[in-house]
């Protein structure tokens, strides 16, 4: 029985699968073979395409030949791989499992007419990683400070509202469909900061999670849950959550067994422990490995995985003490534990050592624990990159991270054996992501998680083609122009040369150069009248540069070899220090801040020129956000430039006005 395609609720953007994207698949004769729940999803998709564009879909070969044959039967492609070939006028997609067939169908949709032209040799496609997950920082109850979705800029949660499940499962199914179309196969449905209402999802409220899992399953998306390390106390009434205590271990085993009774394909737990106030094993003198292994043991009989986050640092530092360095923390905490984590425990590491700044070096932890499975976490929600009011397409940044080689042989994209994870940027906004163009980040994440060495600009063009399937060339070019390069534009008008932060404390939107400078969070720039930047060298600084393997440790150690874009992350330099670009640091700051604003002005102009080519609602939403982006970019430029002008006393060599 074919499964009907979920239709987004009235007024909600179909995002990157408008029906027109299926034109090439509809209007054909298609044969679908095999029996599996996800084959019914595939059938539903093709049937809907045929309903719109003509064509016919059958389940048993009778009146061939067919233009398209989608079938189970291939061996050795894994649960998610597929093979495609075309000969004698038939395009054939074969897979070993239903998910693979679904991904194969979306591959054909992406190819469009090209999928039905000429003959081509068989190709096989397999995801680089078994886990491609979105973490939702969604609160069940509205948090007094963080709201419904922590760091969410796309309205409310798709899953929760005012303390209860929203129950809009049709929309959740549509979301699952979008995720499958870019290759995401797992969703963690609640915030890593687990408050009281969220904690109970694990126990008496598991039914609400099971409803979400049922809605996501037809598109091959598994459900995961963030849990509190203190659950045995707060939910189980035990006096302790000590990971080595037998009653605690029994409690987790029982709770987990009941989770699997409700959700047989449950993915596992995500845990933020001993971090920013969340409970963890330190309270009992135990290590993170002890903590992670407790949950791994509970999940193991059911095939589940624990994602233990490595975002652990002291958030109550003495800012006057220059010897402590937050950047060092994850490595210092976790490297000594290599080899101690259970096989089904994954260490989930943020891509940089600090916290999703617009520019950071790659975390030295990735690659430094050969006996531990790392997952690499990026942030699609634009907490520090313009909060979905600014256009900031992160594909190139993520691609740089994934291609980085901590050592000679393997790159991050290969080392992330525990999978790739993004903090989701989606919510109940009609455009899913607040800023309609921020959908490109969600899509790009999924595709890079599937294939970390994919060319991000090609992925961007895929997103454009699927979202605007009938786009005339000026629209496709215009969309590409305003998105490609937008990350570097954002970098130009915000904190310079990798130093990061300089944001308004708390909500993290807009400039405040010294906002965090004298606070305990460990995020400093150390600007004075002579220079700026953090000395993280081994010779004279915090020693962080020494956490890298060669050649990176040597390259970052010296200000002469450190890449310009990371100079102030690794070194405190005088304003007159000459960069590899030939400019002084101070002149670079002035120039990039003027350029960044000009680039936003130019993007706004390009967007205005597309008014007749995109739907009015979408055009107006983006246009309005460009006004805010420009206002904010000017504010950044003026605050950063005047701050450094006043500190240094060095005038702009081009004589521009600095306030
Ligand atoms: C930071 C956010 C905070 C998150 C934290 C995390 O500001 O809201 O809880 O990361 O990743 O970026 O746990």
XYZ file of C-alpha atoms and ligand atoms in Angstrom:
672
model
C 0.000 0.000 0.000
C 1.663 3.196 -1.084
C 2.146 5.833 1.587
C 0.700 9.225 0.635
C 3.184 12.081 0.396
C 2.723 14.418 3.378
C 1.562 17.845 2.358
C 2.879 20.814 4.314
C 0.135 22.705 6.143
C -1.463 25.651 4.395
C 0.978 28.529 4.135
C 4.087 26.458 4.840
C 6.798 26.520 2.208
C 7.331 23.114 0.570
C 11.035 24.037 0.820
C 13.300 22.036 -1.445
C 10.809 19.544 -2.760
C 8.197 21.519 -4.612
C 6.276 19.131 -6.786
C 7.792 20.556 -9.954
C 11.105 19.040 -8.916
C 9.471 15.657 -9.622
C 8.513 16.552 -13.175
C 11.094 14.275 -14.728
C 10.023 11.361 -12.526
C 6.340 11.870 -13.243
C 5.230 11.388 -16.823
C 7.152 8.081 -17.031
C 6.381 4.439 -16.776
C 7.839 3.282 -13.499
C 8.123 -0.142 -11.954
C 8.731 -0.440 -8.216
C 9.855 -3.786 -6.819
C 10.271 -5.077 -3.325
C 8.512 -5.109 -0.044
C 9.580 -2.922 2.848
C 7.801 -0.064 4.619
C 10.069 2.454 2.931
C 9.284 1.007 -0.483
C 5.737 2.185 0.202
C 7.122 5.658 0.801
C 8.936 5.479 -2.536
C 5.746 4.309 -4.195
C 3.796 7.183 -2.667
C 6.330 9.696 -3.968
C 6.263 8.321 -7.509
C 2.462 7.972 -7.501
C 2.129 11.611 -6.498
C 4.511 12.647 -9.283
C 2.416 10.636 -11.755
C -0.769 12.209 -10.464
C 0.657 15.620 -11.266
C 2.530 14.992 -14.446
C 0.967 11.894 -15.941
C 2.776 8.587 -16.223
C 2.120 5.332 -14.490
C 3.602 3.394 -11.620
C 3.172 -0.365 -11.139
C 4.403 -2.877 -8.589
C 4.590 -5.974 -10.773
C 6.176 -6.107 -14.211
C 3.479 -6.583 -16.802
C 3.477 -4.125 -19.640
C 7.122 -3.057 -19.891
C 9.467 -1.667 -20.978
C 9.798 0.892 -18.213
C 11.537 4.252 -18.115
C 12.398 3.835 -14.463
C 12.773 0.728 -12.341
C 13.249 1.168 -8.609
C 13.762 -2.043 -6.717
C 15.218 -3.874 -3.787
C 17.474 -6.754 -4.554
C 21.031 -5.537 -4.787
C 23.446 -7.032 -2.297
C 26.261 -5.387 -0.479
C 25.100 -1.788 -0.642
C 24.302 -1.590 3.046
C 21.060 -0.290 4.471
C 21.406 3.087 2.816
C 23.392 2.686 -0.388
C 22.001 2.400 -3.872
C 23.164 1.747 -7.413
C 21.934 3.585 -10.497
C 22.447 2.742 -14.130
C 20.820 3.459 -17.445
C 20.721 1.272 -20.499
C 18.258 0.502 -23.271
C 16.043 3.393 -22.303
C 15.579 2.279 -18.707
C 16.994 3.968 -15.631
C 17.428 1.430 -12.873
C 17.869 2.120 -9.172
C 18.609 -0.830 -6.948
C 19.203 -0.974 -3.228
C 19.620 -3.512 -0.466
C 17.211 -1.731 1.866
C 14.234 0.607 1.761
C 16.210 3.627 2.882
C 18.687 3.093 0.089
C 15.844 2.988 -2.420
C 14.402 6.219 -1.058
C 17.781 7.943 -1.324
C 18.071 6.544 -4.847
C 14.728 8.078 -5.787
C 15.801 11.477 -4.476
C 19.005 11.097 -6.462
C 16.921 10.664 -9.617
C 14.812 13.694 -8.661
C 17.993 15.749 -8.321
C 19.223 14.594 -11.716
C 15.920 15.577 -13.335
C 15.757 15.034 -17.100
C 19.407 14.026 -17.138
C 18.373 10.821 -15.358
C 16.567 9.748 -18.506
C 19.052 10.680 -21.212
C 21.572 8.436 -22.973
C 23.121 5.354 -21.414
C 25.475 5.410 -18.470
C 27.560 2.971 -16.563
C 26.384 1.791 -13.148
C 27.305 4.034 -10.246
C 27.049 3.171 -6.594
C 26.353 5.702 -3.878
C 26.789 5.141 -0.177
C 26.822 7.607 2.683
C 30.224 8.217 4.231
C 28.727 7.877 7.695
C 25.914 5.826 9.163
C 24.764 8.689 11.378
C 23.739 12.056 9.922
C 21.872 13.762 12.689
C 20.119 16.999 13.523
C 20.017 17.998 17.153
C 17.046 20.137 18.068
C 17.672 22.374 21.028
C 13.906 22.410 21.535
C 12.512 22.829 25.006
C 9.257 21.104 25.822
C 8.220 23.919 28.133
C 9.074 27.519 27.337
C 12.266 28.367 29.207
C 12.181 31.762 30.925
C 15.414 32.889 29.269
C 15.907 30.632 26.264
C 12.286 30.407 25.123
C 10.781 27.431 23.327
C 13.828 26.690 21.192
C 17.217 27.485 22.677
C 19.156 29.503 20.102
C 16.238 29.044 17.718
C 15.549 31.710 15.103
C 12.752 30.052 13.196
C 9.764 30.488 15.437
C 8.597 27.785 17.799
C 9.404 24.101 17.940
C 8.069 21.672 15.365
C 7.606 19.168 18.167
C 6.679 20.936 21.402
C 4.587 23.856 22.568
C 3.983 25.223 26.047
C 4.958 22.079 27.861
C 3.307 19.509 25.616
C 3.658 17.750 22.307
C 2.228 19.888 19.508
C 0.707 16.870 17.850
C 1.117 18.340 14.361
C 2.426 15.080 13.054
C 1.672 15.856 9.411
C 4.157 18.650 9.598
C 6.684 16.417 11.317
C 6.282 13.934 8.470
C 6.902 16.718 5.968
C 10.019 17.621 7.900
C 11.158 13.994 7.763
C 10.652 14.080 4.012
C 12.807 17.188 3.656
C 15.492 15.578 5.759
C 15.466 12.369 3.747
C 15.804 14.393 0.561
C 19.158 15.708 1.756
C 20.257 12.499 3.470
C 19.699 13.236 7.159
C 18.665 10.056 8.970
C 18.451 10.939 12.671
C 16.865 13.631 14.794
C 17.341 14.347 18.460
C 14.034 15.875 19.459
C 14.858 17.845 22.619
C 17.396 20.254 24.012
C 20.760 19.103 25.317
C 20.075 21.295 28.336
C 17.502 19.023 29.893
C 15.088 20.852 32.176
C 12.435 19.207 34.330
C 9.708 18.791 31.698
C 12.163 17.454 29.117
C 13.630 14.923 31.522
C 10.316 13.086 31.699
C 10.317 12.366 27.979
C 12.558 9.481 28.943
C 9.974 7.877 31.191
C 6.278 8.601 31.573
C 6.208 10.896 28.523
C 7.969 8.534 26.141
C 4.680 8.101 24.240
C 5.044 11.650 22.945
C 8.478 10.809 21.601
C 7.111 7.604 20.087
C 4.549 9.652 18.118
C 7.368 11.711 16.638
C 9.334 8.564 15.851
C 6.296 7.123 14.033
C 5.971 10.297 11.969
C 9.654 10.394 11.018
C 10.156 6.657 10.384
C 8.538 6.480 6.903
C 11.320 8.750 5.671
C 14.077 6.712 7.252
C 14.710 9.152 10.110
C 15.423 7.676 13.537
C 14.650 9.409 16.786
C 17.138 10.175 19.556
C 16.590 11.801 22.922
C 18.641 14.127 25.122
C 18.653 12.835 28.667
C 19.730 14.201 32.004
C 22.556 12.449 33.759
C 20.640 13.041 36.985
C 17.580 11.142 35.710
C 17.917 8.316 38.281
C 17.541 10.960 41.002
C 15.010 13.324 39.459
C 12.881 10.655 37.809
C 13.782 7.465 39.614
C 13.903 8.788 43.168
C 17.305 7.206 43.812
C 19.686 8.960 46.174
C 22.495 8.986 43.599
C 23.278 9.016 39.883
C 26.768 7.556 40.434
C 27.603 5.650 37.241
C 29.238 2.809 39.152
C 26.322 2.272 41.520
C 24.428 -0.926 40.769
C 20.986 0.540 41.442
C 21.779 3.380 39.040
C 22.857 0.942 36.357
C 19.695 -1.102 36.881
C 17.574 2.009 36.689
C 19.049 3.013 33.327
C 18.720 -0.524 32.008
C 15.027 -0.622 32.923
C 14.250 2.872 31.645
C 16.011 2.111 28.379
C 14.189 -1.187 27.947
C 10.885 0.689 28.227
C 12.068 3.254 25.673
C 12.667 0.428 23.205
C 9.270 -1.078 23.943
C 7.762 2.218 22.785
C 10.239 2.893 19.957
C 11.840 -0.315 18.663
C 14.227 1.531 16.313
C 15.151 4.230 18.839
C 18.582 5.700 17.988
C 19.956 6.460 21.426
C 20.786 9.184 23.906
C 22.519 12.534 23.570
C 24.158 13.791 26.749
C 25.585 17.105 27.867
C 27.183 16.358 31.210
C 29.302 18.444 33.571
C 28.962 21.323 31.178
C 27.423 24.728 31.734
C 25.615 23.569 34.837
C 24.318 20.206 33.583
C 24.793 17.299 36.017
C 27.415 14.683 35.278
C 29.766 12.048 36.653
C 32.185 14.541 38.249
C 29.855 14.869 41.237
C 30.777 11.265 42.117
C 34.456 11.528 41.317
C 33.901 9.535 38.111
C 35.155 10.257 34.621
C 33.302 11.098 31.457
C 34.076 7.600 30.214
C 32.391 6.141 33.316
C 29.395 8.335 32.596
C 29.160 7.518 28.916
C 29.685 3.804 29.491
C 26.804 3.685 31.957
C 24.397 4.776 29.239
C 26.168 2.758 26.562
C 25.622 -0.379 28.653
C 21.909 0.358 28.962
C 21.585 0.941 25.206
C 23.825 -1.872 24.033
C 21.338 -4.788 24.218
C 19.001 -2.815 21.969
C 21.572 -1.629 19.440
C 21.468 2.023 20.560
C 24.265 4.566 20.776
C 25.104 7.225 23.323
C 26.362 10.536 21.951
C 28.393 12.023 24.763
C 29.192 15.669 24.115
C 32.739 16.926 24.556
C 31.637 20.528 25.124
C 33.078 20.571 28.619
C 34.890 23.576 30.058
C 34.951 25.768 33.130
C 32.423 28.511 32.540
C 33.315 30.230 35.795
C 36.869 31.256 35.064
C 38.821 34.082 36.586
C 39.221 36.416 33.625
C 42.334 37.921 35.183
C 44.129 34.617 34.992
C 45.773 34.439 31.592
C 47.010 30.905 32.008
C 43.618 29.245 31.721
C 42.306 28.766 28.215
C 38.860 27.526 27.372
C 40.108 26.406 23.955
C 42.217 23.743 25.652
C 39.447 22.257 27.733
C 37.874 19.549 25.565
C 41.256 18.088 24.633
C 42.543 18.232 28.198
C 39.441 16.516 29.541
C 39.040 13.795 26.953
C 42.363 12.757 25.414
C 43.485 10.951 28.591
C 40.306 8.852 28.314
C 41.050 7.481 24.850
C 40.404 3.763 24.771
C 38.067 3.832 27.752
C 34.809 4.457 25.908
C 32.477 1.562 25.080
C 32.060 0.619 21.430
C 28.575 2.153 21.266
C 29.654 5.414 22.916
C 30.383 8.246 20.510
C 32.161 11.408 21.563
C 30.352 14.351 19.983
C 32.870 17.139 19.412
C 32.116 20.679 18.271
C 34.065 21.435 15.123
C 36.093 24.151 16.796
C 37.572 24.362 20.295
C 35.389 27.269 21.413
C 31.781 27.558 20.339
C 30.643 27.858 16.721
C 32.326 31.167 15.998
C 32.434 32.386 12.403
C 36.074 31.294 12.260
C 37.859 28.822 14.493
C 40.608 26.320 13.921
C 39.450 22.711 13.785
C 39.244 21.160 17.241
C 42.501 19.339 18.018
C 40.440 16.656 19.741
C 39.319 15.343 16.352
C 41.996 12.886 15.394
C 43.664 12.851 18.801
C 41.691 9.872 20.146
C 42.353 6.995 17.771
C 40.491 4.475 19.928
C 37.363 6.588 20.318
C 34.621 7.190 17.773
C 34.123 10.935 17.299
C 31.058 12.631 15.846
C 31.608 16.170 14.625
C 28.997 18.780 15.527
C 28.342 21.948 13.527
C 25.730 24.623 14.108
C 23.144 25.169 11.397
C 21.172 27.412 13.699
C 22.997 30.705 13.276
C 23.615 31.598 16.897
C 26.886 33.378 16.154
C 26.443 33.892 12.438
C 23.573 36.331 12.184
C 20.667 34.457 13.779
C 18.874 33.896 10.486
C 18.457 37.624 10.054
C 21.723 37.709 8.108
C 22.418 35.594 5.055
C 25.326 33.375 6.007
C 25.590 30.195 3.987
C 27.933 27.948 5.948
C 28.676 25.326 3.303
C 32.216 26.539 2.584
C 33.084 26.691 6.277
C 31.828 23.176 6.955
C 33.592 21.920 3.876
C 36.886 23.439 5.054
C 36.429 21.717 8.399
C 35.620 18.367 6.817
C 38.595 18.544 4.465
C 41.059 19.516 7.190
C 43.670 16.835 7.835
C 44.676 16.754 11.499
C 47.429 14.366 10.453
C 48.784 13.419 7.076
C 46.416 10.622 6.213
C 42.799 11.176 7.218
C 40.634 14.271 6.977
C 37.931 15.261 9.466
C 35.227 14.002 7.123
C 36.820 10.543 7.360
C 37.685 10.698 11.038
C 34.098 11.439 12.079
C 33.339 7.747 12.474
C 30.561 8.508 14.939
C 28.777 10.623 12.347
C 28.062 14.241 11.581
C 25.671 16.303 13.604
C 24.192 19.765 13.146
C 22.196 21.818 15.577
C 19.013 22.294 13.574
C 17.917 25.689 12.304
C 14.326 24.615 11.619
C 11.175 25.562 13.477
C 7.503 26.233 12.927
C 8.214 29.272 10.783
C 6.359 29.170 7.413
C 9.753 29.049 5.693
C 11.035 26.451 8.187
C 14.227 28.390 8.919
C 13.129 31.993 9.591
C 15.285 33.376 6.830
C 14.100 31.591 3.686
C 17.672 31.396 2.385
C 18.840 29.662 5.572
C 17.182 26.518 4.223
C 20.338 26.227 2.136
C 22.308 25.573 5.323
C 20.072 22.706 6.374
C 20.193 21.152 2.931
C 23.950 21.588 2.619
C 24.559 19.990 5.973
C 22.660 16.862 4.953
C 24.505 16.538 1.678
C 27.927 17.106 3.242
C 27.103 14.578 5.957
C 26.364 12.084 3.213
C 29.472 13.017 1.281
C 31.920 15.172 3.215
C 34.114 15.769 0.179
C 31.230 17.072 -1.941
C 31.855 20.437 -3.542
C 29.700 22.815 -1.469
C 28.950 25.150 -4.356
C 27.534 22.268 -6.366
C 25.374 21.399 -3.357
C 24.175 24.996 -3.229
C 23.126 24.762 -6.862
C 21.269 21.533 -6.096
C 19.348 23.292 -3.370
C 18.514 26.139 -5.741
C 17.352 23.737 -8.452
C 15.155 21.719 -6.069
C 13.681 24.742 -4.341
C 13.090 26.789 -7.487
C 12.726 24.052 -10.126
C 11.594 26.379 -12.882
C 14.052 29.135 -12.064
C 15.126 31.169 -15.067
C 18.892 31.681 -15.250
C 18.856 35.176 -13.684
C 17.098 33.815 -10.600
C 19.390 30.821 -10.212
C 22.425 33.051 -10.728
C 21.095 35.681 -8.351
C 20.435 33.145 -5.606
C 23.877 31.668 -6.058
C 25.444 35.128 -5.975
C 23.819 36.217 -2.714
C 24.522 32.934 -0.910
C 27.963 31.970 -2.130
C 30.473 34.156 -0.334
C 28.000 35.245 2.348
C 29.982 33.475 5.089
C 33.118 35.445 4.224
C 31.097 38.622 4.062
C 29.788 37.965 7.568
C 33.314 37.228 8.746
C 34.509 40.533 7.304
C 32.177 42.783 9.251
C 32.296 40.914 12.580
C 35.149 39.943 14.953
C 38.421 39.984 12.980
C 41.071 37.361 12.172
C 39.658 34.456 14.136
C 39.522 36.177 17.504
C 35.777 35.567 17.754
C 33.134 36.742 20.189
C 32.775 40.545 20.519
C 29.033 39.806 20.597
C 26.315 41.012 22.896
C 26.390 38.733 25.933
C 23.471 36.409 26.499
C 21.594 36.500 23.203
C 24.761 36.798 21.062
C 23.304 39.073 18.391
C 25.091 42.232 17.311
C 28.411 43.734 18.366
C 29.720 44.392 21.841
C 33.492 44.378 21.579
C 34.121 44.064 25.285
C 30.834 42.324 26.048
C 32.539 39.191 27.325
C 35.978 40.664 27.995
C 35.667 40.868 31.759
C 33.359 37.933 32.399
C 34.019 34.367 33.502
C 33.167 32.621 30.212
C 36.725 32.378 28.921
C 36.189 34.260 25.672
C 38.683 37.098 25.472
C 40.462 39.183 22.838
C 42.970 41.016 25.102
C 42.969 44.214 23.025
C 45.000 47.047 24.525
C 46.652 50.130 23.065
C 49.475 48.089 21.554
C 47.841 45.034 20.111
C 45.150 42.367 20.107
C 44.727 38.586 20.130
C 45.203 35.582 22.377
C 48.648 34.072 22.766
C 47.948 30.352 22.495
C 51.464 29.399 21.491
C 53.333 26.729 23.422
C 56.388 28.948 23.872
C 54.833 31.987 25.520
C 51.083 31.418 25.625
C 48.493 28.971 26.861
C 50.030 26.018 25.043
C 46.924 25.318 23.026
C 48.857 25.295 19.729
C 50.770 22.331 21.112
C 47.627 20.210 21.205
C 47.857 19.736 17.447
C 49.903 17.139 15.683
C 52.583 18.284 13.286
C 52.568 20.139 10.950
C 49.732 22.144 12.513
C 51.356 22.610 15.913
C 54.373 24.187 14.239
C 52.373 26.172 11.754
C 50.112 27.686 14.422
C 52.952 28.175 16.914
C 54.630 30.930 14.948
C 52.944 34.152 13.998
C 54.936 34.064 10.772
C 53.390 30.825 9.589
C 49.956 31.005 11.222
C 47.279 31.581 8.553
C 46.033 35.175 8.536
C 42.425 34.251 9.201
C 43.417 32.570 12.487
C 46.174 34.925 13.548
C 44.362 36.516 16.485
C 43.074 33.159 17.658
C 46.659 32.019 18.164
C 48.680 35.172 18.733
C 48.673 38.525 20.439
C 50.215 40.882 17.898
C 50.853 44.613 17.581
C 48.455 46.540 15.380
C 51.308 47.183 12.959
C 52.013 43.468 12.449
C 52.093 42.783 8.732
C 49.864 39.950 7.536
C 50.678 37.609 4.682
C 48.306 39.714 2.639
C 50.805 42.588 3.034
C 48.432 44.660 5.141
C 48.890 45.586 8.766
C 46.426 44.063 11.230
C 44.810 47.436 11.906
C 44.423 48.249 8.219
C 43.006 44.787 7.609
C 40.408 45.431 10.298
C 39.376 48.728 8.727
C 39.347 47.414 5.162
C 37.412 44.234 5.822
C 34.788 46.074 7.824
C 34.183 48.576 5.034
C 34.171 45.795 2.452
C 31.791 43.605 4.424
C 29.165 46.348 4.526
C 29.611 47.041 0.811
C 29.097 43.359 0.077
C 25.841 43.354 2.016
C 24.722 46.440 0.089
C 25.509 44.641 -3.143
C 23.656 41.466 -2.097
C 20.644 43.547 -1.114
C 20.727 45.162 -4.561
C 20.900 41.764 -6.297
C 17.988 40.521 -4.229
C 15.898 43.605 -5.058
C 16.427 42.784 -8.734
C 14.840 39.344 -8.258
C 11.501 40.759 -7.106
C 9.574 39.537 -10.129
C 11.135 36.085 -10.108
C 10.386 34.756 -6.618
C 7.057 34.535 -4.835
C 6.059 37.762 -3.185
C 6.006 36.442 0.370
C 9.447 34.962 0.091
C 10.854 38.022 -1.618
C 9.440 40.368 0.981
C 10.723 38.257 3.879
C 14.265 38.216 2.521
C 14.153 41.896 1.550
C 13.090 42.843 5.067
C 15.917 40.769 6.524
C 18.440 42.436 4.247
C 17.453 45.777 5.755
C 18.244 44.392 9.194
C 21.437 42.728 8.000
C 22.638 45.994 6.552
C 21.764 47.953 9.668
C 23.538 45.379 11.784
C 26.572 45.143 9.488
C 27.003 48.917 9.674
C 26.729 48.753 13.439
C 29.405 46.067 13.535
C 31.653 48.046 11.189
C 31.348 51.232 13.170
C 31.800 49.677 16.584
C 34.738 47.502 15.621
C 36.495 50.168 13.611
C 36.061 52.919 16.179
C 37.040 50.610 19.016
C 40.319 49.734 17.337
C 40.910 53.281 16.135
C 40.550 54.580 19.662
C 42.636 51.819 21.206
C 45.449 52.046 18.670
C 45.310 55.679 17.599
C 46.282 54.520 14.098
C 44.286 56.301 11.393
C 42.828 54.564 8.357
C 45.398 54.949 5.601
C 42.576 55.565 3.153
C 41.204 58.395 5.218
C 37.677 57.025 5.555
C 35.549 58.298 8.336
C 35.734 56.213 11.476
C 33.416 57.250 14.235
C 26.321 27.297 23.112
C 24.981 27.892 23.340
C 24.216 27.253 24.450
C 24.259 25.747 24.313
C 25.689 25.279 24.262
C 25.839 23.788 23.992
O 25.155 29.279 23.593
O 22.895 27.758 24.410
O 23.595 25.122 25.346
O 26.354 25.912 23.214
O 26.276 23.453 22.906
O 26.669 27.589 21.790
O 25.559 22.978 24.852
